[in-house]
Short mmCIF file of C-alpha atoms in Angstrom, two decimals:
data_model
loop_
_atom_site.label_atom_id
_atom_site.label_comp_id
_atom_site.label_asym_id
_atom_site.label_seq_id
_atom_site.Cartn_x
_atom_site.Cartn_y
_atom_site.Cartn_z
CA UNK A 1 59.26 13.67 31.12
CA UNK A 2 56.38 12.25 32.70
CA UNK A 3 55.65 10.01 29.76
CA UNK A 4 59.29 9.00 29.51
CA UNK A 5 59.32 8.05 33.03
CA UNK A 6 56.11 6.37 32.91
CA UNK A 7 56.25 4.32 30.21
CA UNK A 8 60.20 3.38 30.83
CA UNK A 9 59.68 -0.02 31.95
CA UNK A 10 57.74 -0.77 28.58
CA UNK A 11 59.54 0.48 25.20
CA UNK A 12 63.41 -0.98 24.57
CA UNK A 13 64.35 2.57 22.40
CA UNK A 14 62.91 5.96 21.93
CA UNK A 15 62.33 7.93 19.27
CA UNK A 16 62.52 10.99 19.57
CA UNK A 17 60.17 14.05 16.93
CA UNK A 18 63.53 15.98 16.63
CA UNK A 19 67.15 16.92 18.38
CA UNK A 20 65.57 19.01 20.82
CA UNK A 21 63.34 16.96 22.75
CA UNK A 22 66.07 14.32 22.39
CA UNK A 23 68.40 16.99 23.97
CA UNK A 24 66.01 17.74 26.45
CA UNK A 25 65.76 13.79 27.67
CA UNK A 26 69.86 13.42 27.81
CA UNK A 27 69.78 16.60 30.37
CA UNK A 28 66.83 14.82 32.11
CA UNK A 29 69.50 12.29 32.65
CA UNK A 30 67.19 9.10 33.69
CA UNK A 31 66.66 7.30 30.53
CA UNK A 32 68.44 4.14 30.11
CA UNK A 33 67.35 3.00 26.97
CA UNK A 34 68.96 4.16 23.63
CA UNK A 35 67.56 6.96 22.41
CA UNK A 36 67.44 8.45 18.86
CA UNK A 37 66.03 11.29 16.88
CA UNK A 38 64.98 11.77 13.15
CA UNK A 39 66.90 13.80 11.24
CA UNK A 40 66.20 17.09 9.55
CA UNK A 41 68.69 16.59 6.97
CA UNK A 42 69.26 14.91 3.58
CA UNK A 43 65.67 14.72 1.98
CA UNK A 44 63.78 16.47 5.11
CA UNK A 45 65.62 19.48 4.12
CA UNK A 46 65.59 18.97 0.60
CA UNK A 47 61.56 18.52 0.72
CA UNK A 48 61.51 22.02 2.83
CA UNK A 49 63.57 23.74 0.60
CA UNK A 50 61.54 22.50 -2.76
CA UNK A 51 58.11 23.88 -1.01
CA UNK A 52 59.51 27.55 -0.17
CA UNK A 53 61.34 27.76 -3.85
CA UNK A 54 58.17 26.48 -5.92
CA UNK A 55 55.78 28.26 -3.23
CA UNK A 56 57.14 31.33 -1.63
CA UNK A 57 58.82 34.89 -3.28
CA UNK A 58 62.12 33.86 -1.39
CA UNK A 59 65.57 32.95 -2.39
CA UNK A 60 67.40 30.05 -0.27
CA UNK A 61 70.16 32.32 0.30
CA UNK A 62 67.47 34.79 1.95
CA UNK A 63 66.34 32.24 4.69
CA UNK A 64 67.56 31.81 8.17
CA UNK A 65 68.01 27.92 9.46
CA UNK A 66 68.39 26.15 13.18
CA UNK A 67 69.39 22.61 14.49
CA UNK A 68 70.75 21.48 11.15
CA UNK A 69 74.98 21.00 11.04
CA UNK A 70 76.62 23.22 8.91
CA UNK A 71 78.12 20.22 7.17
CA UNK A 72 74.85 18.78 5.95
CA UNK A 73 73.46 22.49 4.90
CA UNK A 74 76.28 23.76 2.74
CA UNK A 75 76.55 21.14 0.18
CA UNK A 76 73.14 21.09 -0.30
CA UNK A 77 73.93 25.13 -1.40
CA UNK A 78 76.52 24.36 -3.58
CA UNK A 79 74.61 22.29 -5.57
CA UNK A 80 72.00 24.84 -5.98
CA UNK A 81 74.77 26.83 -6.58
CA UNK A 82 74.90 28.99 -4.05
CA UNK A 83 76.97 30.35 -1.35
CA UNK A 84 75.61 30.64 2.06
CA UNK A 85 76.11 32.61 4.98
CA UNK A 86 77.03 31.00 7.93
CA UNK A 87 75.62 33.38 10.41
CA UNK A 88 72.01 32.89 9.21
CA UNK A 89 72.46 28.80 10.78
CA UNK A 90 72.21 28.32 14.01
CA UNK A 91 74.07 24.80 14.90
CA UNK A 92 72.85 22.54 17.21
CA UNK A 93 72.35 23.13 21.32
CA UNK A 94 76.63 22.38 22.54
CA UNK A 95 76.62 19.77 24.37
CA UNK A 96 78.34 22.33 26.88
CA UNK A 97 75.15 24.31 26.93
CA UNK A 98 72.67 20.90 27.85
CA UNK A 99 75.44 20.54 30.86
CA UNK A 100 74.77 24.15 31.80
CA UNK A 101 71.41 24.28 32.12
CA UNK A 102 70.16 23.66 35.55
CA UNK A 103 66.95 21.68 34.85
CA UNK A 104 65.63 19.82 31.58
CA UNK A 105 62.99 22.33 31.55
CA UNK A 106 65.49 25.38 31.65
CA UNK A 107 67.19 23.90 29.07
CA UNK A 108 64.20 23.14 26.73
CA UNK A 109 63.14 26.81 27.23
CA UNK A 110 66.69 28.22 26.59
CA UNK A 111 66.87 26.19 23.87
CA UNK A 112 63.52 27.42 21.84
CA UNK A 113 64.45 31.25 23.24
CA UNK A 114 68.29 31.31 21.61
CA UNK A 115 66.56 30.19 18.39
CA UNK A 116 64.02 32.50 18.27
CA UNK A 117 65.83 35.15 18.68
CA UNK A 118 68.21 34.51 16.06
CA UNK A 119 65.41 33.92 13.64
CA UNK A 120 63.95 37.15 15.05
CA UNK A 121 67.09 39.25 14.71
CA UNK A 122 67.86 38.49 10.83
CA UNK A 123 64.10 38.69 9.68
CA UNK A 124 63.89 41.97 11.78
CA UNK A 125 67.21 43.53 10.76
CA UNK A 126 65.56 42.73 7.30
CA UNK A 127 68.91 40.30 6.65
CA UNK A 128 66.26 37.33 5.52
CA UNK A 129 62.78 37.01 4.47
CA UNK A 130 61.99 33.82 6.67
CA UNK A 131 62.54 31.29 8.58
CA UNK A 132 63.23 27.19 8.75
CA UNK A 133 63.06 25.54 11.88
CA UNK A 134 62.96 22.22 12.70
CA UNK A 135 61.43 22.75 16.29
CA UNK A 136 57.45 23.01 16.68
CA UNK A 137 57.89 25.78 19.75
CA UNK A 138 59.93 28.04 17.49
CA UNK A 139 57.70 27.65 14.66
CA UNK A 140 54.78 28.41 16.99
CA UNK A 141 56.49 31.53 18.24
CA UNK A 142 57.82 32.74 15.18
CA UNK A 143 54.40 32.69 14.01
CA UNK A 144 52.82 34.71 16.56
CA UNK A 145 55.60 37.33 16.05
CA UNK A 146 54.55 37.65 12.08
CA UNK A 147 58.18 35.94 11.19
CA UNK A 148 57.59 33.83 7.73
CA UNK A 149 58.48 30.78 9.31
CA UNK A 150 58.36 27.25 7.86
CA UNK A 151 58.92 23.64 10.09
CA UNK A 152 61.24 21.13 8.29
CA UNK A 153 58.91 17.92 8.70
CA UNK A 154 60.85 14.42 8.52
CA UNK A 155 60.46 13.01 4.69
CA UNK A 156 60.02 9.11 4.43
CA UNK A 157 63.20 7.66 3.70
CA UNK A 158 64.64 9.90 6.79
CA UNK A 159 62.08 8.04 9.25
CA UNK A 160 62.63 4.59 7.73
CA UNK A 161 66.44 5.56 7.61
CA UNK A 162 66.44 5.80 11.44
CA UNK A 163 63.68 3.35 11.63
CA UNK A 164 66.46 0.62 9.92
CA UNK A 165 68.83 1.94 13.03
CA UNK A 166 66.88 1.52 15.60
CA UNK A 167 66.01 -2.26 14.40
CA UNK A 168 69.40 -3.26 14.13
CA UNK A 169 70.12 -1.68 17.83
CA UNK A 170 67.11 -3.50 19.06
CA UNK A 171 68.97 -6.80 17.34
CA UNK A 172 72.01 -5.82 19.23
CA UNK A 173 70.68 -5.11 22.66
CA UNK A 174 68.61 -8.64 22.23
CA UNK A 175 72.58 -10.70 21.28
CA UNK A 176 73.49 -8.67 24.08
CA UNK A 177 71.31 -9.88 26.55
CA UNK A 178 71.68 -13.26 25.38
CA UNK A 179 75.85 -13.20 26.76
CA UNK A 180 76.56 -15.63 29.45
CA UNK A 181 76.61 -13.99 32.71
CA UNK A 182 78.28 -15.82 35.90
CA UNK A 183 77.90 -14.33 39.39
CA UNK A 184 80.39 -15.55 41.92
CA UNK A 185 79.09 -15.14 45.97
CA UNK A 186 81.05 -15.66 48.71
CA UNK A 187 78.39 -15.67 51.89
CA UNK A 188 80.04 -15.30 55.41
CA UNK A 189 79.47 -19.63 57.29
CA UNK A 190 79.70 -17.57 60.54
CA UNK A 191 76.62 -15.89 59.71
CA UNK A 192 74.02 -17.99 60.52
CA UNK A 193 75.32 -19.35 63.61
CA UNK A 194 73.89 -19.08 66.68
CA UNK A 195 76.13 -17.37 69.49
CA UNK A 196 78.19 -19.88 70.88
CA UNK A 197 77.71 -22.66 68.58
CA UNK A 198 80.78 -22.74 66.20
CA UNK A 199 80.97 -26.87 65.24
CA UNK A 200 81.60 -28.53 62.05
CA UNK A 201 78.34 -29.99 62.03
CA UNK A 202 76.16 -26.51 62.33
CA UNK A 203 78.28 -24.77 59.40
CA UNK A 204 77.40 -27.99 57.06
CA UNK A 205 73.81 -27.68 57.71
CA UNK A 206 74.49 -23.86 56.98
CA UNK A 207 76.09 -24.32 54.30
CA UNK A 208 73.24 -26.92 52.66
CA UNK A 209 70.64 -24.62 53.76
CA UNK A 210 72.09 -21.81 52.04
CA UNK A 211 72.30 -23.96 48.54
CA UNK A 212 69.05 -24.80 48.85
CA UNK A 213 68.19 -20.93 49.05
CA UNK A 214 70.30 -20.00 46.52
CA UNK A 215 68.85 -22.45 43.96
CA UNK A 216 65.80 -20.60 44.67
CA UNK A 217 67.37 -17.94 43.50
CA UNK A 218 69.15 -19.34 40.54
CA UNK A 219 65.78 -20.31 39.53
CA UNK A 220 64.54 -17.38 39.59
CA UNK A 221 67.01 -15.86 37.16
CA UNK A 222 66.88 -18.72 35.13
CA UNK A 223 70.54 -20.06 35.57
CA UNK A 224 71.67 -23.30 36.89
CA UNK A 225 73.82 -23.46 40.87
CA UNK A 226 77.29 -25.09 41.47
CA UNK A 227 79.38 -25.80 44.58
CA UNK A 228 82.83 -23.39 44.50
CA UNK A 229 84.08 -24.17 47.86
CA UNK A 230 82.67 -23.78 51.74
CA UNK A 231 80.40 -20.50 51.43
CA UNK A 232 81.74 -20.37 47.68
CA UNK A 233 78.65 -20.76 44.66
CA UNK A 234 78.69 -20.10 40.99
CA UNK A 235 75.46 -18.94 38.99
CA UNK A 236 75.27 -19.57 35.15
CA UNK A 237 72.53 -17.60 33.53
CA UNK A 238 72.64 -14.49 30.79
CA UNK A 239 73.05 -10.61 30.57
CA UNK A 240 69.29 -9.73 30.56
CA UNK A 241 68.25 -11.55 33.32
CA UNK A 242 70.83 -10.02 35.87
CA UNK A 243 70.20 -6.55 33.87
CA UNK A 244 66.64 -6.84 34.99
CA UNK A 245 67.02 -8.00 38.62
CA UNK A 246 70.06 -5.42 39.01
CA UNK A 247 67.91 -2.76 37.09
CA UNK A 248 70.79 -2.11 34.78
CA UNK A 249 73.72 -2.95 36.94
CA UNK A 250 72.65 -0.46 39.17
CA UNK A 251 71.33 -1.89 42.49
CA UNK A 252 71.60 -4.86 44.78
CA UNK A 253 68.38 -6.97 44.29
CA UNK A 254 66.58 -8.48 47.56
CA UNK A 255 68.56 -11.44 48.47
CA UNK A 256 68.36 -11.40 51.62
CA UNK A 257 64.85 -12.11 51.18
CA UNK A 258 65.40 -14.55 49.62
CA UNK A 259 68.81 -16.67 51.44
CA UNK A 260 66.78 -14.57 54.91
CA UNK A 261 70.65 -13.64 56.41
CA UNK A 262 71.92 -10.18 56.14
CA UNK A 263 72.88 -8.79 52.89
CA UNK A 264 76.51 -7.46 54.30
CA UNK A 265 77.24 -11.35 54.66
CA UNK A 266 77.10 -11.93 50.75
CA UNK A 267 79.45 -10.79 49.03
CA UNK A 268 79.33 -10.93 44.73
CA UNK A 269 81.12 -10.64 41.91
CA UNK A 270 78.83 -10.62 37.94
CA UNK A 271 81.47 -11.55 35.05
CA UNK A 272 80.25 -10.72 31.52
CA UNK A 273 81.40 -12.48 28.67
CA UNK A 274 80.88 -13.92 25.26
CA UNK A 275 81.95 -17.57 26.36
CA UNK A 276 81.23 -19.03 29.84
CA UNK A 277 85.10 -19.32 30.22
CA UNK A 278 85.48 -15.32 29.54
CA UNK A 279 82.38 -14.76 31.88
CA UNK A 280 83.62 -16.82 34.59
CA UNK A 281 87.16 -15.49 34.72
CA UNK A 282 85.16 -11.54 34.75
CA UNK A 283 83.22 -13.13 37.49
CA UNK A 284 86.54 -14.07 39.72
CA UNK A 285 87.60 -10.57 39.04
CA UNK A 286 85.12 -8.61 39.91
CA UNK A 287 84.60 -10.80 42.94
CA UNK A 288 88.12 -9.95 44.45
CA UNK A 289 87.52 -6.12 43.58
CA UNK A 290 84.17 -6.50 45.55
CA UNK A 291 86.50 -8.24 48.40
CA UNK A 292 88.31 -4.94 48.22
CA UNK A 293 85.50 -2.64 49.11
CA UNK A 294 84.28 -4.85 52.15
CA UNK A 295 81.93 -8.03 52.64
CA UNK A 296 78.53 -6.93 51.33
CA UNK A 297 79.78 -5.34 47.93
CA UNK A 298 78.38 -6.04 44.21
CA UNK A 299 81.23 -5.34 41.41
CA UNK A 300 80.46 -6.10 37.78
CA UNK A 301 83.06 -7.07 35.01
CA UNK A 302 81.86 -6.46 31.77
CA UNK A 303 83.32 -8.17 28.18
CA UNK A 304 84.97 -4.88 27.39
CA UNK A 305 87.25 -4.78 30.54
CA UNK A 306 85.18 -2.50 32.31
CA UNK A 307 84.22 -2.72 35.61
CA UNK A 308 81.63 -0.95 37.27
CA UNK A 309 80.35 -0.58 41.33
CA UNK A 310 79.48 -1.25 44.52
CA UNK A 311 76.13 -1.66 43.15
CA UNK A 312 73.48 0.25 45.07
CA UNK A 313 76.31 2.58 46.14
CA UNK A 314 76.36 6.63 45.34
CA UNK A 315 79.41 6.84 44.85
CA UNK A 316 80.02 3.83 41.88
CA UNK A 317 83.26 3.58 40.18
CA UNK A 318 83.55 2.61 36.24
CA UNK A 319 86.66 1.83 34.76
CA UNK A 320 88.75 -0.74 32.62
CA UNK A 321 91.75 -3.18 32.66
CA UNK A 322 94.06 -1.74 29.88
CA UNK A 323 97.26 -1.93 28.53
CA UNK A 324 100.18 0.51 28.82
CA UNK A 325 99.94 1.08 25.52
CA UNK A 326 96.55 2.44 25.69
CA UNK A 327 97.26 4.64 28.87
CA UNK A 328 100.14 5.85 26.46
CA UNK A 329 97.64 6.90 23.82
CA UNK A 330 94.99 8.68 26.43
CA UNK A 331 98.48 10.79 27.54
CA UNK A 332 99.18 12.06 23.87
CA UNK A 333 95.63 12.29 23.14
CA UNK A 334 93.74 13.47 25.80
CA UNK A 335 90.86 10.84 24.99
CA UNK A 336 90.12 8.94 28.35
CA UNK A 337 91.28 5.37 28.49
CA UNK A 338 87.18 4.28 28.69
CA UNK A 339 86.87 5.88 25.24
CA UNK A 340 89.47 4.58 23.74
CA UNK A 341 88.81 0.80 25.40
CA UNK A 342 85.11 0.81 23.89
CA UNK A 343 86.74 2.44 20.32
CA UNK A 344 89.21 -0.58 20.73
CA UNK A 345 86.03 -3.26 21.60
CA UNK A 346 83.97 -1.83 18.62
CA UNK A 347 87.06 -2.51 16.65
CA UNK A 348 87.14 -6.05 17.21
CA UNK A 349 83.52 -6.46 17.42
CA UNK A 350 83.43 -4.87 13.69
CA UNK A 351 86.10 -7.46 12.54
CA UNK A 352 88.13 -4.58 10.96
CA UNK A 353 90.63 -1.60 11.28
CA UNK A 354 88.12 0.57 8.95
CA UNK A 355 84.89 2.51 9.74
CA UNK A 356 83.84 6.29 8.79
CA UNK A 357 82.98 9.19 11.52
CA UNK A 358 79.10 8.33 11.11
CA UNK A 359 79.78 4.42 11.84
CA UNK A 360 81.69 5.66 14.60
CA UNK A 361 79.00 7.14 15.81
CA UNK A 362 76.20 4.62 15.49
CA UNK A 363 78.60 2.28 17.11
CA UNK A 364 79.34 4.06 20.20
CA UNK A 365 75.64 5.30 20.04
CA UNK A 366 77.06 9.15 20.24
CA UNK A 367 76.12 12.77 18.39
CA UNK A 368 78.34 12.57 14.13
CA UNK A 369 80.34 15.35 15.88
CA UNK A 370 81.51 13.93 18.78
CA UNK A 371 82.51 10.98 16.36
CA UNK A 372 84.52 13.35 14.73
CA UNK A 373 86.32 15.44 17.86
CA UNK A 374 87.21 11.72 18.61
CA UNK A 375 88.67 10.95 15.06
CA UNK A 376 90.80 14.24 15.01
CA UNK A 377 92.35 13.93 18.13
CA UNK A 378 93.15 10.18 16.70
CA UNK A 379 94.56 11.40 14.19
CA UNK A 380 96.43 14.34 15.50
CA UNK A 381 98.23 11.91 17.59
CA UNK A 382 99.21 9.44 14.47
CA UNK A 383 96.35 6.82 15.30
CA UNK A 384 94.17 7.29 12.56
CA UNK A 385 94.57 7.92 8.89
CA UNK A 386 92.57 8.40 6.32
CA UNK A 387 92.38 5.32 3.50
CA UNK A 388 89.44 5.91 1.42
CA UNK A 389 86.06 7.92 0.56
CA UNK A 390 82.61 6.27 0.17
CA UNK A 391 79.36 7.55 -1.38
CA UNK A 392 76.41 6.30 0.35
CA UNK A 393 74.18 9.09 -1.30
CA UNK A 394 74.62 10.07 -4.91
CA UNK A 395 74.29 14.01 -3.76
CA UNK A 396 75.61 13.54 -0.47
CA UNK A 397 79.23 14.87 0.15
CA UNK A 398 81.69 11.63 0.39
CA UNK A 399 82.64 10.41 3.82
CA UNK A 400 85.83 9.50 4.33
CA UNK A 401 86.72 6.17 5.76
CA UNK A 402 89.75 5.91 8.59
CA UNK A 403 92.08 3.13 9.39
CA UNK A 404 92.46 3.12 13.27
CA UNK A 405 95.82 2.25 14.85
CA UNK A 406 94.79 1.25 18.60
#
């Protein structure tokens, strides 16, 4: 954690060895970035497998696995052939169990213990006659306990697989940051004045005073200033640059130290959109919901409807402007109306009603299974159907491709 932490102002993804590190860094909970691991599957698991037949006395149906999905380990036994017992796998850590676990270090060790043991068990119970992990601590331990244990190391095409991923997130985070941004303040004219001057005069030299600051400021996030009204001003400028002074939409930057009145009198509303008209109507929006929460308050209105704040507030609120018709699928459902908003953005981002589970996934930068809890409650509810099959991998079982209704 301590070199995540350090070095999180200086990488723009991570990569993580394997699922249980990666595991280990959602629980830790202060990682921003997107954040990957390289699968054990496919060819890993194939290269693995090839060693231990050509190498060892053992069968394949006489080993014990962990952290590999059942749906990527069977059909690589039917076409050896062979039928495999499901108890010798243990899945993946539930995303129920990371939630559970008090600490990321409790979790970690939890983690390597519950696979141990069920490597442990089988070998000792003489059920199998080894072991295939994917995690270095298990293989460690299972070592030192005399288990036959061998580590499933990522083959080639698997790293430049996820390698090819975590390019084309890099390309979409950098579009991303490149979307027009507008913020929209409102700063109190009473503010500055002295007590017991209130003339026309002394709020115009207020009111010049504070454009002059706040082109300072627009300056300084690289966006250009224009005159909205009295104590009214509009900032053009992109995504990144407020990301970074707002570290991720997160906090209030310093203005006061810069405009030198008191935050509470400057009020702000950030509109995010893919044309300045789109970013400036967000920004109007999320203005008035800042209006709602008091004079001092940061709101953000993002391109997907979402709006997220008081900025620099522990108790923030996230959620979108949707139709009645998608409240009406979140009832039959039970999906929340943020899910199925981004499912509906990613939709018309893609340019078409058709994607698999594992495009699903990459898209909404989630775990293949929780892709596919999504899809079935879709589809249990008559919103998804399925249209087609594709082979990406010549020994790879087909994925199906689904036609959403949203």
């Amino acid at each position: 954690m301590d070199h995540l932490e350090s070095h999180s102002q200086d990488v723009d993804v991570w990569l993580f060895s394997g699922f249980l590190p990666y595991s280990t860094a959602i629980k830790w909970g202060k990682t921003s970035q997107p954040m990957y691991h390289t699968p054990y599957t496919g060819s890993s698991l194939y290269k693995t497998l090839y060693h231990i037949l050509n190498s060892e006395d053992i069968k394949a149906d006489e080993l014990s696995f962990d952290a590999v999905d059942s749906s990527e380990l069977h059909p690589i036994f039917d076409e050896l052939g062979m039928k495999y017992d499901q108890s010798y796998l243990e899945e993946f850590i539930t995303e129920s169990e990371i939630d559970n676990s008090r600490t990321y270090l409790e979790h970690y060790k939890k983690s390597v213990s519950k696979f141990v043991q069920h490597h442990y068990n089988l070998w000792s119970d003489n059920h199998t006659k080894g072991a295939v992990t994917c995690v270095w601590a298990v293989y460690t331990e299972l070592k030192r306990l005399g288990v036959p244990v061998f580590r499933v190391t990522p083959a080639n095409s698997a790293i430049k697989s996820i390698l090819d991923i975590i390019l084309r997130t890099h390309e979409m985070i950098r579009f991303k940051n490149t979307q027009i941004a507008v913020q929209m303040f409102e700063i109190d004219p009473l503010s500055g004045l002295s007590t017991g001057v209130f003339s026309s005069d002394e709020i115009t030299n207020i009111e010049m005073r504070n454009s002059q600051k706040l082109l300072k400021y627009a300056k300084k996030v690289q966006g250009s200033l224009k005159t909205s009204g009295p104590g009214r001003y509009v900032i053009f400028t992109t995504r990144g640059e407020l990301d970074a002074i707002t570290e991720s939409f997160t906090v209030v930057p310093e203005i006061e130290e810069i405009l030198r009145i008191g935050k509470h009198a400057v009020t702000c509303g950030i509109g995010i959109g893919y044309s300045a008209y789109d970013a400036e109507i967000n920004g109007g929006r999320a203005l008035l919901k800042a209006k709602e929460y008091g004079e001092g308050t940061w709101m953000v209105h993002f391109e997907d409807k979402t709006i997220n704040g008081p900025l620099g507030s522990a108790e923030k609120i996230s959620y979108s402007y949707v139709s009645t018709e998608l409240q009406g699928i979140s009832e039959k459902t039970s999906l929340s109306i943020s899910t199925l908003s981004k499912i509906k953005s990613i939709l018309n981002k893609w340019g078409k009603s058709e994607m698999t589970a594992h495009e699903l996934a990459q898209q909404m930068q989630i775990m293949p299974r929780s892709a596919r809890r999504i899809i079935v409650a879709l589809e249990t509810g008559g919103y998804v159907e399925v249209v087609g099959e594709e082979n990406p991998f010549p020994r790879g079982r087909p994925r199906k491709i689904y036609r959403f209704s949203l």
